[in-house]
């Protein structure tokens, strides 16, 4: 009987051990940083990723970029691998403000600090620090430029980014804070184009079929602004419909110079990425004192000041 | 007896595995209601703002103009508040002014020393008021959308509770005592015509 009891206890101990094995590794490699990016199918995020990686390498770390392909489950897989591999820190651009929280929590439980870049997660005490564009203020400035350009009356459309991303709504709210003060300006279409150029082109084509009398379109990022421009150009309305973007991408700055797009919000992906890498370095060298969130100012870029942004 | 021991062992195993596998959270802690800034802003407006407007955080307008010419950075260091990296510094400025022109959105004010300020009376946007008060911290909010709602709510109150009751005083030639919020950048011309968002407008005695 005691032999069987002994065998049972061994069985229980084995099971407990196997459960324990799914937990985090006991040590992390402080010389490695993971750069997890929502998508590399957009030049803006490529710049964010490469800037973070480059700064981490300058600071003496091995840095690896992980592409979540705008897919939360892919992001979770990356976090599993990063935690299992025991990276020292994660420079993180989330796919979803709510959905990404659990990944950051798991990293925190594994004693891996997470520094969010550009995109926010809806939790206060999980990420070590969140370095974010001040999208709201940037889009207040874009909203003012919109009213100055198209006037106080007319129909307009809005192309939203990913609906699960706080940036989408901060930009939209900043814009509407201004534009909604003018009842003559009527939003006749508001659709998501997922921050994607091709999707924006298709969405804009369908909007134009229903609303040919638009005076302007506000796009939540520059990729969508370029997609909207292609659709508007193809419809022969490039002179009538004024386009506004957000990000400060090079091709949009050129389009502003050429009068194809009216304005964009100049974000600072390089500054955000470098700041995140430097904060991670500070953390790994003993400084654990960071503000929870650091907004980075966004400037409105128009034809009047676009030449200040040559580089 | 063997069966009992076996059953107990199985129960222990199942309970332990379940305990290690599951994490139970209260549903009401997972559900986040839409943030309403009204109560917080009301509390600030009634309980903190009056003292703030007569306290030492307000720089006198003559001192402000003098410091702009002599040491702009000192003015920023002493009174300026900013949000994050790259944003302008916001501060509170107060003093006596004469109304020189009344427009739809902006009322032009002149100080005794001849400096011009543009007082915004409509279409008030952005974070200037929120930051100048120094009463709200981004770290206290679940997300930046909630923090931005505070700014928007404050701006709406300025129009409803400061500008609207003072409209009868906004006539060219009138002397007013105004305290308001201003944005200041480290670089700029000394004779810059600043836009001022009023937080108090009173006729001079």
PDB file of C-alpha atoms in Angstrom, chain A residues 1 4-5 8 11-12 15-16 19-20 23 98 105 109 120-124 130-132 134-137 140 144 152 165-166 169-170 173 177-179 181-182 271 275 290-297 299, chain B residues 1-2 5-6 9-10 12-14 16-17 20-21 23 25 30 32 34 83-88 104-105 120 123-127 130 138-149 151-153 155 195:
ATOM      1  CA  UNK A   1       0.000   0.000   0.000  1.00  0.00           C
ATOM      2  CA  UNK A   4       1.387   2.707  -4.265  1.00  0.00           C
ATOM      3  CA  UNK A   5       0.994   5.801  -2.099  1.00  0.00           C
ATOM      4  CA  UNK A   8       0.974   8.525  -6.342  1.00  0.00           C
ATOM      5  CA  UNK A  11       2.993  11.365  -9.823  1.00  0.00           C
ATOM      6  CA  UNK A  12       1.650  14.476  -8.071  1.00  0.00           C
ATOM      7  CA  UNK A  15       2.676  17.091 -12.320  1.00  0.00           C
ATOM      8  CA  UNK A  16       3.492  20.037 -10.064  1.00  0.00           C
ATOM      9  CA  UNK A  19       3.208  23.059 -14.177  1.00  0.00           C
ATOM     10  CA  UNK A  20       6.112  24.942 -12.662  1.00  0.00           C
ATOM     11  CA  UNK A  23       6.546  29.640 -15.620  1.00  0.00           C
ATOM     12  CA  UNK A  98      -6.862  46.487 -24.349  1.00  0.00           C
ATOM     13  CA  UNK A 105       1.419  41.886 -17.535  1.00  0.00           C
ATOM     14  CA  UNK A 109       5.530  39.030 -13.934  1.00  0.00           C
ATOM     15  CA  UNK A 120      -0.829  53.145 -25.531  1.00  0.00           C
ATOM     16  CA  UNK A 121      -2.190  50.281 -23.452  1.00  0.00           C
ATOM     17  CA  UNK A 122      -5.227  50.801 -21.227  1.00  0.00           C
ATOM     18  CA  UNK A 123      -3.512  50.074 -17.932  1.00  0.00           C
ATOM     19  CA  UNK A 124      -1.612  52.372 -15.630  1.00  0.00           C
ATOM     20  CA  UNK A 130       4.723  54.679 -22.098  1.00  0.00           C
ATOM     21  CA  UNK A 131       6.278  57.141 -24.536  1.00  0.00           C
ATOM     22  CA  UNK A 132       3.454  58.437 -26.703  1.00  0.00           C
ATOM     23  CA  UNK A 134       0.369  63.752 -28.091  1.00  0.00           C
ATOM     24  CA  UNK A 135      -2.115  62.784 -30.802  1.00  0.00           C
ATOM     25  CA  UNK A 136      -4.968  64.777 -29.331  1.00  0.00           C
ATOM     26  CA  UNK A 137      -3.137  68.120 -29.375  1.00  0.00           C
ATOM     27  CA  UNK A 140      -6.513  69.872 -32.533  1.00  0.00           C
ATOM     28  CA  UNK A 144      -7.874  74.235 -36.893  1.00  0.00           C
ATOM     29  CA  UNK A 152     -17.065  76.625 -41.950  1.00  0.00           C
ATOM     30  CA  UNK A 165      -5.982  51.541 -30.974  1.00  0.00           C
ATOM     31  CA  UNK A 166      -6.287  54.540 -28.635  1.00  0.00           C
ATOM     32  CA  UNK A 169      -9.666  57.823 -31.076  1.00  0.00           C
ATOM     33  CA  UNK A 170      -7.311  60.435 -29.622  1.00  0.00           C
ATOM     34  CA  UNK A 173     -11.398  63.377 -30.777  1.00  0.00           C
ATOM     35  CA  UNK A 177     -13.042  69.007 -30.685  1.00  0.00           C
ATOM     36  CA  UNK A 178     -12.428  71.760 -33.224  1.00  0.00           C
ATOM     37  CA  UNK A 179     -14.525  70.828 -36.247  1.00  0.00           C
ATOM     38  CA  UNK A 181     -17.832  73.599 -33.110  1.00  0.00           C
ATOM     39  CA  UNK A 182     -18.903  74.519 -36.643  1.00  0.00           C
ATOM     40  CA  UNK A 271      12.677  60.431 -30.707  1.00  0.00           C
ATOM     41  CA  UNK A 275      13.871  57.503 -25.685  1.00  0.00           C
ATOM     42  CA  UNK A 290      10.163  56.595 -14.543  1.00  0.00           C
ATOM     43  CA  UNK A 291       6.988  58.593 -15.155  1.00  0.00           C
ATOM     44  CA  UNK A 292       4.187  56.314 -16.284  1.00  0.00           C
ATOM     45  CA  UNK A 293       3.524  58.272 -19.474  1.00  0.00           C
ATOM     46  CA  UNK A 294       5.495  60.771 -21.505  1.00  0.00           C
ATOM     47  CA  UNK A 295       3.647  62.528 -24.336  1.00  0.00           C
ATOM     48  CA  UNK A 296       5.758  63.838 -27.216  1.00  0.00           C
ATOM     49  CA  UNK A 297       4.508  67.019 -28.900  1.00  0.00           C
ATOM     50  CA  UNK A 299       3.545  69.826 -34.825  1.00  0.00           C
TER      51      UNK A 299
ATOM     52  CA  UNK B   1      -9.067   2.150   1.961  1.00  0.00           C
ATOM     53  CA  UNK B   2      -6.957   2.120  -1.187  1.00  0.00           C
ATOM     54  CA  UNK B   5      -6.546   7.304  -0.742  1.00  0.00           C
ATOM     55  CA  UNK B   6      -6.639   7.155  -4.508  1.00  0.00           C
ATOM     56  CA  UNK B   9      -4.896  11.968  -4.248  1.00  0.00           C
ATOM     57  CA  UNK B  10      -6.819  12.652  -7.462  1.00  0.00           C
ATOM     58  CA  UNK B  12      -5.568  17.043  -4.517  1.00  0.00           C
ATOM     59  CA  UNK B  13      -4.023  16.837  -7.976  1.00  0.00           C
ATOM     60  CA  UNK B  14      -7.060  18.373  -9.679  1.00  0.00           C
ATOM     61  CA  UNK B  16      -3.706  22.054  -7.314  1.00  0.00           C
ATOM     62  CA  UNK B  17      -3.678  22.070 -11.121  1.00  0.00           C
ATOM     63  CA  UNK B  20      -2.255  27.079 -10.630  1.00  0.00           C
ATOM     64  CA  UNK B  21      -4.006  27.325 -13.988  1.00  0.00           C
ATOM     65  CA  UNK B  23      -6.787  33.348 -12.161  1.00  0.00           C
ATOM     66  CA  UNK B  25     -10.869  38.345 -11.183  1.00  0.00           C
ATOM     67  CA  UNK B  30     -12.564  44.205 -15.437  1.00  0.00           C
ATOM     68  CA  UNK B  32     -14.301  50.039 -17.283  1.00  0.00           C
ATOM     69  CA  UNK B  34     -16.823  55.539 -19.865  1.00  0.00           C
ATOM     70  CA  UNK B  83       3.409  68.017 -20.652  1.00  0.00           C
ATOM     71  CA  UNK B  84       6.052  65.566 -21.836  1.00  0.00           C
ATOM     72  CA  UNK B  85       8.656  66.502 -24.443  1.00  0.00           C
ATOM     73  CA  UNK B  86       8.471  69.341 -26.966  1.00  0.00           C
ATOM     74  CA  UNK B  87       5.201  70.956 -25.877  1.00  0.00           C
ATOM     75  CA  UNK B  88       5.021  74.675 -25.002  1.00  0.00           C
ATOM     76  CA  UNK B 104     -15.867  87.383 -32.584  1.00  0.00           C
ATOM     77  CA  UNK B 105     -13.205  85.081 -31.139  1.00  0.00           C
ATOM     78  CA  UNK B 120      -9.671  84.165 -26.549  1.00  0.00           C
ATOM     79  CA  UNK B 123     -13.351  78.275 -29.878  1.00  0.00           C
ATOM     80  CA  UNK B 124     -11.067  77.406 -26.988  1.00  0.00           C
ATOM     81  CA  UNK B 125      -9.148  74.210 -27.734  1.00  0.00           C
ATOM     82  CA  UNK B 126      -6.089  72.329 -26.540  1.00  0.00           C
ATOM     83  CA  UNK B 127      -4.351  71.766 -23.230  1.00  0.00           C
ATOM     84  CA  UNK B 130      -5.267  72.164 -17.996  1.00  0.00           C
ATOM     85  CA  UNK B 138      -1.477  62.278 -16.874  1.00  0.00           C
ATOM     86  CA  UNK B 139      -0.274  59.452 -14.612  1.00  0.00           C
ATOM     87  CA  UNK B 140      -3.574  59.577 -12.731  1.00  0.00           C
ATOM     88  CA  UNK B 141      -5.611  58.540 -15.763  1.00  0.00           C
ATOM     89  CA  UNK B 142      -6.185  55.104 -17.237  1.00  0.00           C
ATOM     90  CA  UNK B 143      -5.527  56.397 -20.748  1.00  0.00           C
ATOM     91  CA  UNK B 144      -4.778  59.660 -22.506  1.00  0.00           C
ATOM     92  CA  UNK B 145      -8.326  59.921 -23.876  1.00  0.00           C
ATOM     93  CA  UNK B 146      -9.589  60.389 -20.332  1.00  0.00           C
ATOM     94  CA  UNK B 147      -6.903  62.978 -19.666  1.00  0.00           C
ATOM     95  CA  UNK B 148      -7.888  64.837 -22.836  1.00  0.00           C
ATOM     96  CA  UNK B 149     -11.511  64.902 -21.737  1.00  0.00           C
ATOM     97  CA  UNK B 151      -8.856  69.540 -21.038  1.00  0.00           C
ATOM     98  CA  UNK B 152     -11.976  69.671 -23.161  1.00  0.00           C
ATOM     99  CA  UNK B 153     -14.247  70.010 -20.130  1.00  0.00           C
ATOM    100  CA  UNK B 155     -12.215  74.676 -22.070  1.00  0.00           C
ATOM    101  CA  UNK B 195      -3.118  84.523 -26.754  1.00  0.00           C
TER     102      UNK B 195
END
